[in-house]
mmCIF file of C-alpha atoms in Angstrom:
data_model
loop_
_atom_site.group_PDB
_atom_site.id
_atom_site.type_symbol
_atom_site.label_atom_id
_atom_site.label_comp_id
_atom_site.label_asym_id
_atom_site.label_seq_id
_atom_site.Cartn_x
_atom_site.Cartn_y
_atom_site.Cartn_z
ATOM 1 C CA UNK A 1 -29.926 11.428 23.542
ATOM 2 C CA UNK A 2 -26.942 12.743 24.557
ATOM 3 C CA UNK A 3 -25.418 9.742 22.465
ATOM 4 C CA UNK A 4 -27.983 10.257 19.281
ATOM 5 C CA UNK A 5 -26.677 13.645 19.352
ATOM 6 C CA UNK A 6 -23.147 12.529 20.011
ATOM 7 C CA UNK A 7 -22.734 10.491 16.881
ATOM 8 C CA UNK A 8 -24.718 12.804 14.867
ATOM 9 C CA UNK A 9 -21.727 15.279 16.179
ATOM 10 C CA UNK A 10 -19.358 12.954 15.136
ATOM 11 C CA UNK A 11 -21.022 12.402 11.808
ATOM 12 C CA UNK A 12 -21.180 16.838 11.002
ATOM 13 C CA UNK A 13 -17.290 16.373 11.686
ATOM 14 C CA UNK A 14 -17.012 14.408 9.165
ATOM 15 C CA UNK A 15 -18.791 16.321 6.092
ATOM 16 C CA UNK A 16 -15.943 19.266 4.656
ATOM 17 C CA UNK A 17 -13.769 15.480 3.963
ATOM 18 C CA UNK A 18 -16.872 14.141 2.439
ATOM 19 C CA UNK A 19 -17.620 17.094 0.229
ATOM 20 C CA UNK A 20 -13.588 17.736 -0.212
ATOM 21 C CA UNK A 21 -12.378 13.976 -1.575
ATOM 22 C CA UNK A 22 -15.612 12.929 -3.023
ATOM 23 C CA UNK A 23 -14.889 11.969 -6.604
ATOM 24 C CA UNK A 24 -12.130 11.696 -5.421
ATOM 25 C CA UNK A 25 -9.353 8.678 -5.916
ATOM 26 C CA UNK A 26 -7.235 7.448 -2.467
ATOM 27 C CA UNK A 27 -4.502 4.303 -3.015
ATOM 28 C CA UNK A 28 -4.747 2.348 -0.067
ATOM 29 C CA UNK A 29 -1.476 -0.116 0.448
ATOM 30 C CA UNK A 30 -3.216 -2.673 2.973
ATOM 31 C CA UNK A 31 -0.381 -4.985 4.554
ATOM 32 C CA UNK A 32 0.608 -5.966 7.858
ATOM 33 C CA UNK A 33 -1.222 -6.556 10.978
ATOM 34 C CA UNK A 34 -4.101 -5.318 9.805
ATOM 35 C CA UNK A 35 -4.126 -7.761 7.515
ATOM 36 C CA UNK A 36 -3.610 -11.296 9.234
ATOM 37 C CA UNK A 37 -6.168 -9.777 12.635
ATOM 38 C CA UNK A 38 -9.511 -10.920 12.458
ATOM 39 C CA UNK A 39 -10.675 -7.555 13.603
ATOM 40 C CA UNK A 40 -8.295 -5.690 11.832
ATOM 41 C CA UNK A 41 -9.560 -7.301 8.425
ATOM 42 C CA UNK A 42 -12.941 -6.785 9.066
ATOM 43 C CA UNK A 43 -13.071 -2.616 9.637
ATOM 44 C CA UNK A 44 -11.021 -1.808 6.819
ATOM 45 C CA UNK A 45 -13.329 -3.890 4.765
ATOM 46 C CA UNK A 46 -16.046 -1.927 5.940
ATOM 47 C CA UNK A 47 -13.650 1.072 6.114
ATOM 48 C CA UNK A 48 -13.129 1.156 3.000
ATOM 49 C CA UNK A 49 -16.743 -0.168 1.497
ATOM 50 C CA UNK A 50 -17.777 3.221 2.957
ATOM 51 C CA UNK A 51 -15.197 5.479 0.676
ATOM 52 C CA UNK A 52 -17.321 4.161 -2.017
ATOM 53 C CA UNK A 53 -20.728 4.708 -1.026
ATOM 54 C CA UNK A 54 -19.858 7.750 0.148
ATOM 55 C CA UNK A 55 -18.414 9.038 -3.069
ATOM 56 C CA UNK A 56 -14.376 7.992 -3.095
ATOM 57 C CA UNK A 57 -12.831 5.420 -5.085
ATOM 58 C CA UNK A 58 -10.536 3.738 -3.086
ATOM 59 C CA UNK A 59 -8.064 1.642 -4.753
ATOM 60 C CA UNK A 60 -5.988 -1.262 -2.886
ATOM 61 C CA UNK A 61 -2.606 -2.867 -3.206
ATOM 62 C CA UNK A 62 -1.719 -5.336 -0.672
ATOM 63 C CA UNK A 63 1.413 -6.849 -0.039
ATOM 64 C CA UNK A 64 1.469 -10.608 1.338
ATOM 65 C CA UNK A 65 5.131 -10.792 2.790
ATOM 66 C CA UNK A 66 4.176 -12.341 5.967
ATOM 67 C CA UNK A 67 2.216 -15.510 3.895
ATOM 68 C CA UNK A 68 4.399 -15.608 0.996
ATOM 69 C CA UNK A 69 7.022 -16.209 4.004
ATOM 70 C CA UNK A 70 4.796 -19.572 5.525
ATOM 71 C CA UNK A 71 3.804 -20.549 2.349
ATOM 72 C CA UNK A 72 8.309 -20.577 1.892
ATOM 73 C CA UNK A 73 8.802 -22.401 5.817
ATOM 74 C CA UNK A 74 5.935 -24.990 4.278
ATOM 75 C CA UNK A 75 7.841 -26.309 0.977
ATOM 76 C CA UNK A 76 10.869 -26.234 3.077
ATOM 77 C CA UNK A 77 12.839 -23.027 0.429
ATOM 78 C CA UNK A 78 15.027 -21.272 2.657
ATOM 79 C CA UNK A 79 14.869 -16.890 2.138
ATOM 80 C CA UNK A 80 15.914 -14.456 3.437
ATOM 81 C CA UNK A 81 15.237 -10.083 2.923
ATOM 82 C CA UNK A 82 18.786 -7.514 1.831
ATOM 83 C CA UNK A 83 17.438 -3.794 2.209
ATOM 84 C CA UNK A 84 14.365 -4.329 3.432
ATOM 85 C CA UNK A 85 13.809 -6.292 -0.813
ATOM 86 C CA UNK A 86 13.431 -10.742 -0.916
ATOM 87 C CA UNK A 87 15.611 -12.820 -1.438
ATOM 88 C CA UNK A 88 13.986 -14.051 -4.437
ATOM 89 C CA UNK A 89 15.039 -17.132 -7.245
ATOM 90 C CA UNK A 90 12.689 -18.180 -9.740
ATOM 91 C CA UNK A 91 11.163 -21.205 -7.441
ATOM 92 C CA UNK A 92 10.816 -18.024 -4.317
ATOM 93 C CA UNK A 93 8.794 -16.320 -7.707
ATOM 94 C CA UNK A 94 6.468 -18.862 -8.735
ATOM 95 C CA UNK A 95 5.357 -18.994 -5.389
ATOM 96 C CA UNK A 96 5.461 -15.090 -4.546
ATOM 97 C CA UNK A 97 2.485 -15.350 -7.775
ATOM 98 C CA UNK A 98 1.062 -17.868 -6.244
ATOM 99 C CA UNK A 99 0.401 -16.802 -3.341
ATOM 100 C CA UNK A 100 0.349 -13.117 -3.458
ATOM 101 C CA UNK A 101 -2.466 -13.043 -7.022
ATOM 102 C CA UNK A 102 -4.172 -16.526 -6.405
ATOM 103 C CA UNK A 103 -4.184 -16.864 -2.341
ATOM 104 C CA UNK A 104 -3.829 -13.168 -1.375
ATOM 105 C CA UNK A 105 -5.921 -11.213 -3.485
ATOM 106 C CA UNK A 106 -9.372 -13.735 -3.467
ATOM 107 C CA UNK A 107 -9.005 -13.580 0.198
ATOM 108 C CA UNK A 108 -9.325 -9.780 -0.098
ATOM 109 C CA UNK A 109 -12.150 -9.362 -2.588
ATOM 110 C CA UNK A 110 -14.174 -11.855 -0.708
ATOM 111 C CA UNK A 111 -13.994 -9.930 2.937
ATOM 112 C CA UNK A 112 -14.726 -6.330 0.739
ATOM 113 C CA UNK A 113 -17.738 -7.772 -1.164
ATOM 114 C CA UNK A 114 -18.270 -10.207 2.146
ATOM 115 C CA UNK A 115 -19.581 -6.322 3.758
ATOM 116 C CA UNK A 116 -21.261 -5.494 1.215
ATOM 117 C CA UNK A 117 -18.743 -4.146 -2.341
ATOM 118 C CA UNK A 118 -18.378 -5.146 -5.579
ATOM 119 C CA UNK A 119 -14.180 -6.231 -5.348
ATOM 120 C CA UNK A 120 -12.102 -6.861 -8.137
ATOM 121 C CA UNK A 121 -9.093 -8.572 -7.938
ATOM 122 C CA UNK A 122 -6.061 -7.789 -10.184
ATOM 123 C CA UNK A 123 -2.608 -8.232 -11.030
ATOM 124 C CA UNK A 124 0.623 -6.620 -13.037
ATOM 125 C CA UNK A 125 -0.674 -9.080 -15.744
ATOM 126 C CA UNK A 126 -4.168 -8.036 -15.880
ATOM 127 C CA UNK A 127 -4.178 -5.466 -18.576
ATOM 128 C CA UNK A 128 -0.361 -4.870 -18.691
ATOM 129 C CA UNK A 129 -1.113 -2.905 -15.960
ATOM 130 C CA UNK A 130 2.709 -3.156 -14.074
ATOM 131 C CA UNK A 131 5.062 -3.367 -16.676
ATOM 132 C CA UNK A 132 7.987 -4.099 -15.324
ATOM 133 C CA UNK A 133 12.115 -4.582 -14.969
ATOM 134 C CA UNK A 134 14.027 -6.384 -12.753
ATOM 135 C CA UNK A 135 16.015 -4.156 -10.574
ATOM 136 C CA UNK A 136 19.155 -2.737 -10.964
ATOM 137 C CA UNK A 137 20.600 -5.100 -6.955
ATOM 138 C CA UNK A 138 24.001 -2.557 -6.157
ATOM 139 C CA UNK A 139 22.667 0.378 -7.831
ATOM 140 C CA UNK A 140 19.644 -0.400 -5.148
ATOM 141 C CA UNK A 141 21.103 -1.445 -2.433
ATOM 142 C CA UNK A 142 24.123 1.204 -2.541
ATOM 143 C CA UNK A 143 20.704 4.006 -2.078
ATOM 144 C CA UNK A 144 19.943 2.486 1.142
ATOM 145 C CA UNK A 145 23.677 1.029 2.182
ATOM 146 C CA UNK A 146 22.474 -2.564 2.972
ATOM 147 C CA UNK A 147 24.819 -4.818 4.597
ATOM 148 C CA UNK A 148 26.026 -6.525 1.212
ATOM 149 C CA UNK A 149 25.816 -6.241 -2.664
ATOM 150 C CA UNK A 150 23.486 -9.119 -4.445
ATOM 151 C CA UNK A 151 22.154 -10.511 -7.169
ATOM 152 C CA UNK A 152 17.436 -10.027 -5.720
ATOM 153 C CA UNK A 153 16.426 -12.349 -8.773
ATOM 154 C CA UNK A 154 12.961 -11.154 -9.790
ATOM 155 C CA UNK A 155 12.826 -7.929 -7.860
ATOM 156 C CA UNK A 156 11.642 -6.113 -10.242
ATOM 157 C CA UNK A 157 10.844 -2.028 -10.609
ATOM 158 C CA UNK A 158 7.312 -0.372 -12.100
ATOM 159 C CA UNK A 159 8.367 0.622 -15.112
ATOM 160 C CA UNK A 160 5.653 1.985 -16.573
ATOM 161 C CA UNK A 161 2.274 1.804 -15.349
ATOM 162 C CA UNK A 162 -1.192 1.726 -17.264
ATOM 163 C CA UNK A 163 -3.377 2.662 -15.708
ATOM 164 C CA UNK A 164 -6.938 1.886 -17.857
ATOM 165 C CA UNK A 165 -8.332 -1.372 -16.599
ATOM 166 C CA UNK A 166 -8.203 0.245 -13.065
ATOM 167 C CA UNK A 167 -9.668 3.645 -14.488
ATOM 168 C CA UNK A 168 -12.777 1.241 -16.463
ATOM 169 C CA UNK A 169 -13.309 -0.448 -12.434
ATOM 170 C CA UNK A 170 -13.634 3.239 -11.289
ATOM 171 C CA UNK A 171 -16.066 3.792 -13.352
ATOM 172 C CA UNK A 172 -18.213 0.891 -13.169
ATOM 173 C CA UNK A 173 -18.569 1.494 -9.552
ATOM 174 C CA UNK A 174 -15.610 -1.340 -9.231
ATOM 175 C CA UNK A 175 -12.984 -2.023 -6.255
ATOM 176 C CA UNK A 176 -9.820 -2.514 -8.058
ATOM 177 C CA UNK A 177 -7.343 -4.589 -5.512
ATOM 178 C CA UNK A 178 -4.214 -4.758 -6.778
ATOM 179 C CA UNK A 179 -1.721 -8.157 -6.117
ATOM 180 C CA UNK A 180 2.661 -6.653 -6.455
ATOM 181 C CA UNK A 181 3.165 -8.995 -9.526
ATOM 182 C CA UNK A 182 4.329 -6.958 -12.165
ATOM 183 C CA UNK A 183 5.166 -8.330 -15.972
ATOM 184 C CA UNK A 184 8.280 -7.465 -18.048
ATOM 185 C CA UNK A 185 9.376 -7.354 -21.589
ATOM 186 C CA UNK A 186 10.728 -10.600 -21.594
ATOM 187 C CA UNK A 187 7.385 -12.207 -20.204
ATOM 188 C CA UNK A 188 8.970 -12.803 -16.675
ATOM 189 C CA UNK A 189 7.358 -12.646 -13.810
ATOM 190 C CA UNK A 190 9.157 -10.116 -11.283
ATOM 191 C CA UNK A 191 8.091 -9.300 -7.300
ATOM 192 C CA UNK A 192 7.223 -5.630 -6.964
ATOM 193 C CA UNK A 193 8.039 -4.607 -3.110
ATOM 194 C CA UNK A 194 4.189 -3.054 -2.760
ATOM 195 C CA UNK A 195 4.826 -0.140 -0.513
ATOM 196 C CA UNK A 196 7.003 0.344 -4.536
ATOM 197 C CA UNK A 197 3.971 -0.587 -6.494
ATOM 198 C CA UNK A 198 1.629 1.513 -4.323
ATOM 199 C CA UNK A 199 3.536 4.367 -4.569
ATOM 200 C CA UNK A 200 3.442 4.588 -7.942
ATOM 201 C CA UNK A 201 -0.323 3.587 -9.035
ATOM 202 C CA UNK A 202 -1.212 6.121 -6.847
ATOM 203 C CA UNK A 203 0.838 8.988 -9.620
ATOM 204 C CA UNK A 204 -0.384 6.962 -12.608
ATOM 205 C CA UNK A 205 -3.678 7.638 -11.038
ATOM 206 C CA UNK A 206 -3.161 10.901 -9.926
ATOM 207 C CA UNK A 207 -5.614 9.713 -6.832
ATOM 208 C CA UNK A 208 -5.701 12.308 -4.045
ATOM 209 C CA UNK A 209 -4.286 10.284 -1.184
ATOM 210 C CA UNK A 210 -1.718 6.888 -0.470
ATOM 211 C CA UNK A 211 -2.248 6.212 2.380
ATOM 212 C CA UNK A 212 -0.141 3.289 3.575
ATOM 213 C CA UNK A 213 -1.084 1.019 6.429
ATOM 214 C CA UNK A 214 2.138 -0.262 8.488
ATOM 215 C CA UNK A 215 2.946 -1.747 12.149
ATOM 216 C CA UNK A 216 4.400 1.401 13.442
ATOM 217 C CA UNK A 217 2.442 4.623 14.924
ATOM 218 C CA UNK A 218 4.389 6.185 11.255
ATOM 219 C CA UNK A 219 7.984 8.928 10.751
ATOM 220 C CA UNK A 220 9.702 9.255 13.954
ATOM 221 C CA UNK A 221 13.063 11.063 15.109
ATOM 222 C CA UNK A 222 15.918 9.655 16.899
ATOM 223 C CA UNK A 223 14.400 10.337 19.859
ATOM 224 C CA UNK A 224 11.522 8.085 18.751
ATOM 225 C CA UNK A 225 8.996 10.666 18.748
ATOM 226 C CA UNK A 226 5.961 10.394 16.624
ATOM 227 C CA UNK A 227 7.293 13.350 13.142
ATOM 228 C CA UNK A 228 2.972 14.340 13.406
ATOM 229 C CA UNK A 229 4.144 16.324 9.176
ATOM 230 C CA UNK A 230 6.771 16.642 7.203
ATOM 231 C CA UNK A 231 7.743 18.077 3.805
ATOM 232 C CA UNK A 232 8.007 16.001 1.010
ATOM 233 C CA UNK A 233 12.116 17.821 0.884
ATOM 234 C CA UNK A 234 13.063 16.674 3.759
ATOM 235 C CA UNK A 235 12.309 12.589 3.257
ATOM 236 C CA UNK A 236 15.636 12.281 2.149
ATOM 237 C CA UNK A 237 17.534 13.303 5.003
ATOM 238 C CA UNK A 238 16.060 10.777 6.798
ATOM 239 C CA UNK A 239 17.907 7.371 4.728
ATOM 240 C CA UNK A 240 20.057 9.107 4.762
ATOM 241 C CA UNK A 241 20.972 9.737 8.173
ATOM 242 C CA UNK A 242 19.965 6.383 8.466
ATOM 243 C CA UNK A 243 16.573 7.735 10.600
ATOM 244 C CA UNK A 244 14.254 6.011 8.283
ATOM 245 C CA UNK A 245 15.996 1.994 7.688
ATOM 246 C CA UNK A 246 14.972 -0.943 6.914
ATOM 247 C CA UNK A 247 11.227 -2.033 5.710
ATOM 248 C CA UNK A 248 10.804 1.437 6.548
ATOM 249 C CA UNK A 249 12.969 2.244 3.422
ATOM 250 C CA UNK A 250 10.295 2.031 0.305
ATOM 251 C CA UNK A 251 7.016 3.225 2.450
ATOM 252 C CA UNK A 252 8.955 6.584 2.459
ATOM 253 C CA UNK A 253 9.533 5.945 -0.861
ATOM 254 C CA UNK A 254 6.992 4.940 -2.062
ATOM 255 C CA UNK A 255 5.611 8.513 -0.281
ATOM 256 C CA UNK A 256 7.826 10.678 -2.796
ATOM 257 C CA UNK A 257 7.509 8.599 -6.243
ATOM 258 C CA UNK A 258 3.259 10.044 -5.313
ATOM 259 C CA UNK A 259 3.893 12.831 -4.694
ATOM 260 C CA UNK A 260 6.380 13.577 -7.266
ATOM 261 C CA UNK A 261 3.483 12.569 -9.719
ATOM 262 C CA UNK A 262 1.592 15.400 -8.351
ATOM 263 C CA UNK A 263 -0.648 12.661 -5.292
ATOM 264 C CA UNK A 264 -1.511 15.404 -3.018
ATOM 265 C CA UNK A 265 -0.041 14.074 0.213
ATOM 266 C CA UNK A 266 0.736 10.239 1.239
ATOM 267 C CA UNK A 267 0.675 9.070 5.047
ATOM 268 C CA UNK A 268 2.256 5.798 7.266
ATOM 269 C CA UNK A 269 -0.873 5.073 9.546
ATOM 270 C CA UNK A 270 -0.916 2.561 12.563
ATOM 271 C CA UNK A 271 -2.457 -0.393 10.815
ATOM 272 C CA UNK A 272 -2.850 -1.878 13.805
ATOM 273 C CA UNK A 273 -5.640 0.820 15.342
ATOM 274 C CA UNK A 274 -9.045 0.322 14.410
ATOM 275 C CA UNK A 275 -11.124 2.106 11.281
ATOM 276 C CA UNK A 276 -7.311 3.703 10.619
ATOM 277 C CA UNK A 277 -8.361 4.932 7.554
ATOM 278 C CA UNK A 278 -11.242 6.869 8.314
ATOM 279 C CA UNK A 279 -9.401 8.360 11.167
ATOM 280 C CA UNK A 280 -7.189 9.211 9.130
ATOM 281 C CA UNK A 281 -9.416 11.122 5.663
ATOM 282 C CA UNK A 282 -12.703 11.991 7.690
ATOM 283 C CA UNK A 283 -10.768 13.953 11.233
ATOM 284 C CA UNK A 284 -9.109 16.807 11.765
ATOM 285 C CA UNK A 285 -6.360 15.583 13.504
ATOM 286 C CA UNK A 286 -5.519 12.756 11.794
ATOM 287 C CA UNK A 287 -2.829 9.559 12.931
ATOM 288 C CA UNK A 288 0.529 8.413 12.440
ATOM 289 C CA UNK A 289 3.397 10.574 9.476
ATOM 290 C CA UNK A 290 1.737 13.424 7.100
ATOM 291 C CA UNK A 291 3.622 14.045 3.676
ATOM 292 C CA UNK A 292 3.527 16.664 2.201
#
């Protein structure tokens, strides 16, 4: 009986948050180990489906870096990163689009559907969802203090998000799953960092929350201690002084984009923890770093 009462207590703890977020949109950036570990994949799908069934609207934006890297290696195509961005020539771009849109996106859709959800896969090309433009490599790499300044190739940034197709899917009770490939006004496909796409999509949808799954606990200070809560205004200084570097930079910038665009809160959490999405949304303590 005590075990049953404990289960009821857990449900009641979640009730205020269910009430608060009912009908609201939560954009989730799905990536890292949570995309490759079978147990974590299953837990993520369960979290997303549960959110939908209790009246919260999840929108998933996924990455796929390891999968792209693996495929490039099989094809003997060299790859490297500068300033947290993959250098993307035309040959690499063809592989990126094939892997992200044709393989990874459909696997995530199947995963969510196999757990009782109704997911629909999209890329930035669908309904002109993500209009892209080529990134100014020199400007970006200078801003993030990259060790070298080079042309990043078909690496884009979001020029505009047209969220109508996502809104229609949400209204029809579907779970949108978005691959971070944009379409330029020159009709070229562009590889866009999935973190930044998530931030832009969250802003365009005026989402309640942006939740970023990572392979670390969250943002840490110079002593290695987890920062539980931080304001948007404080984030830039962490990049300036080198506290935030490498792959964490796009995640922090994504949170800045979302918050500037009207999103209430952003969270950078440890996707290696089972049911991390539920733990962040439905508990008082939460996990990871909260940006307000």
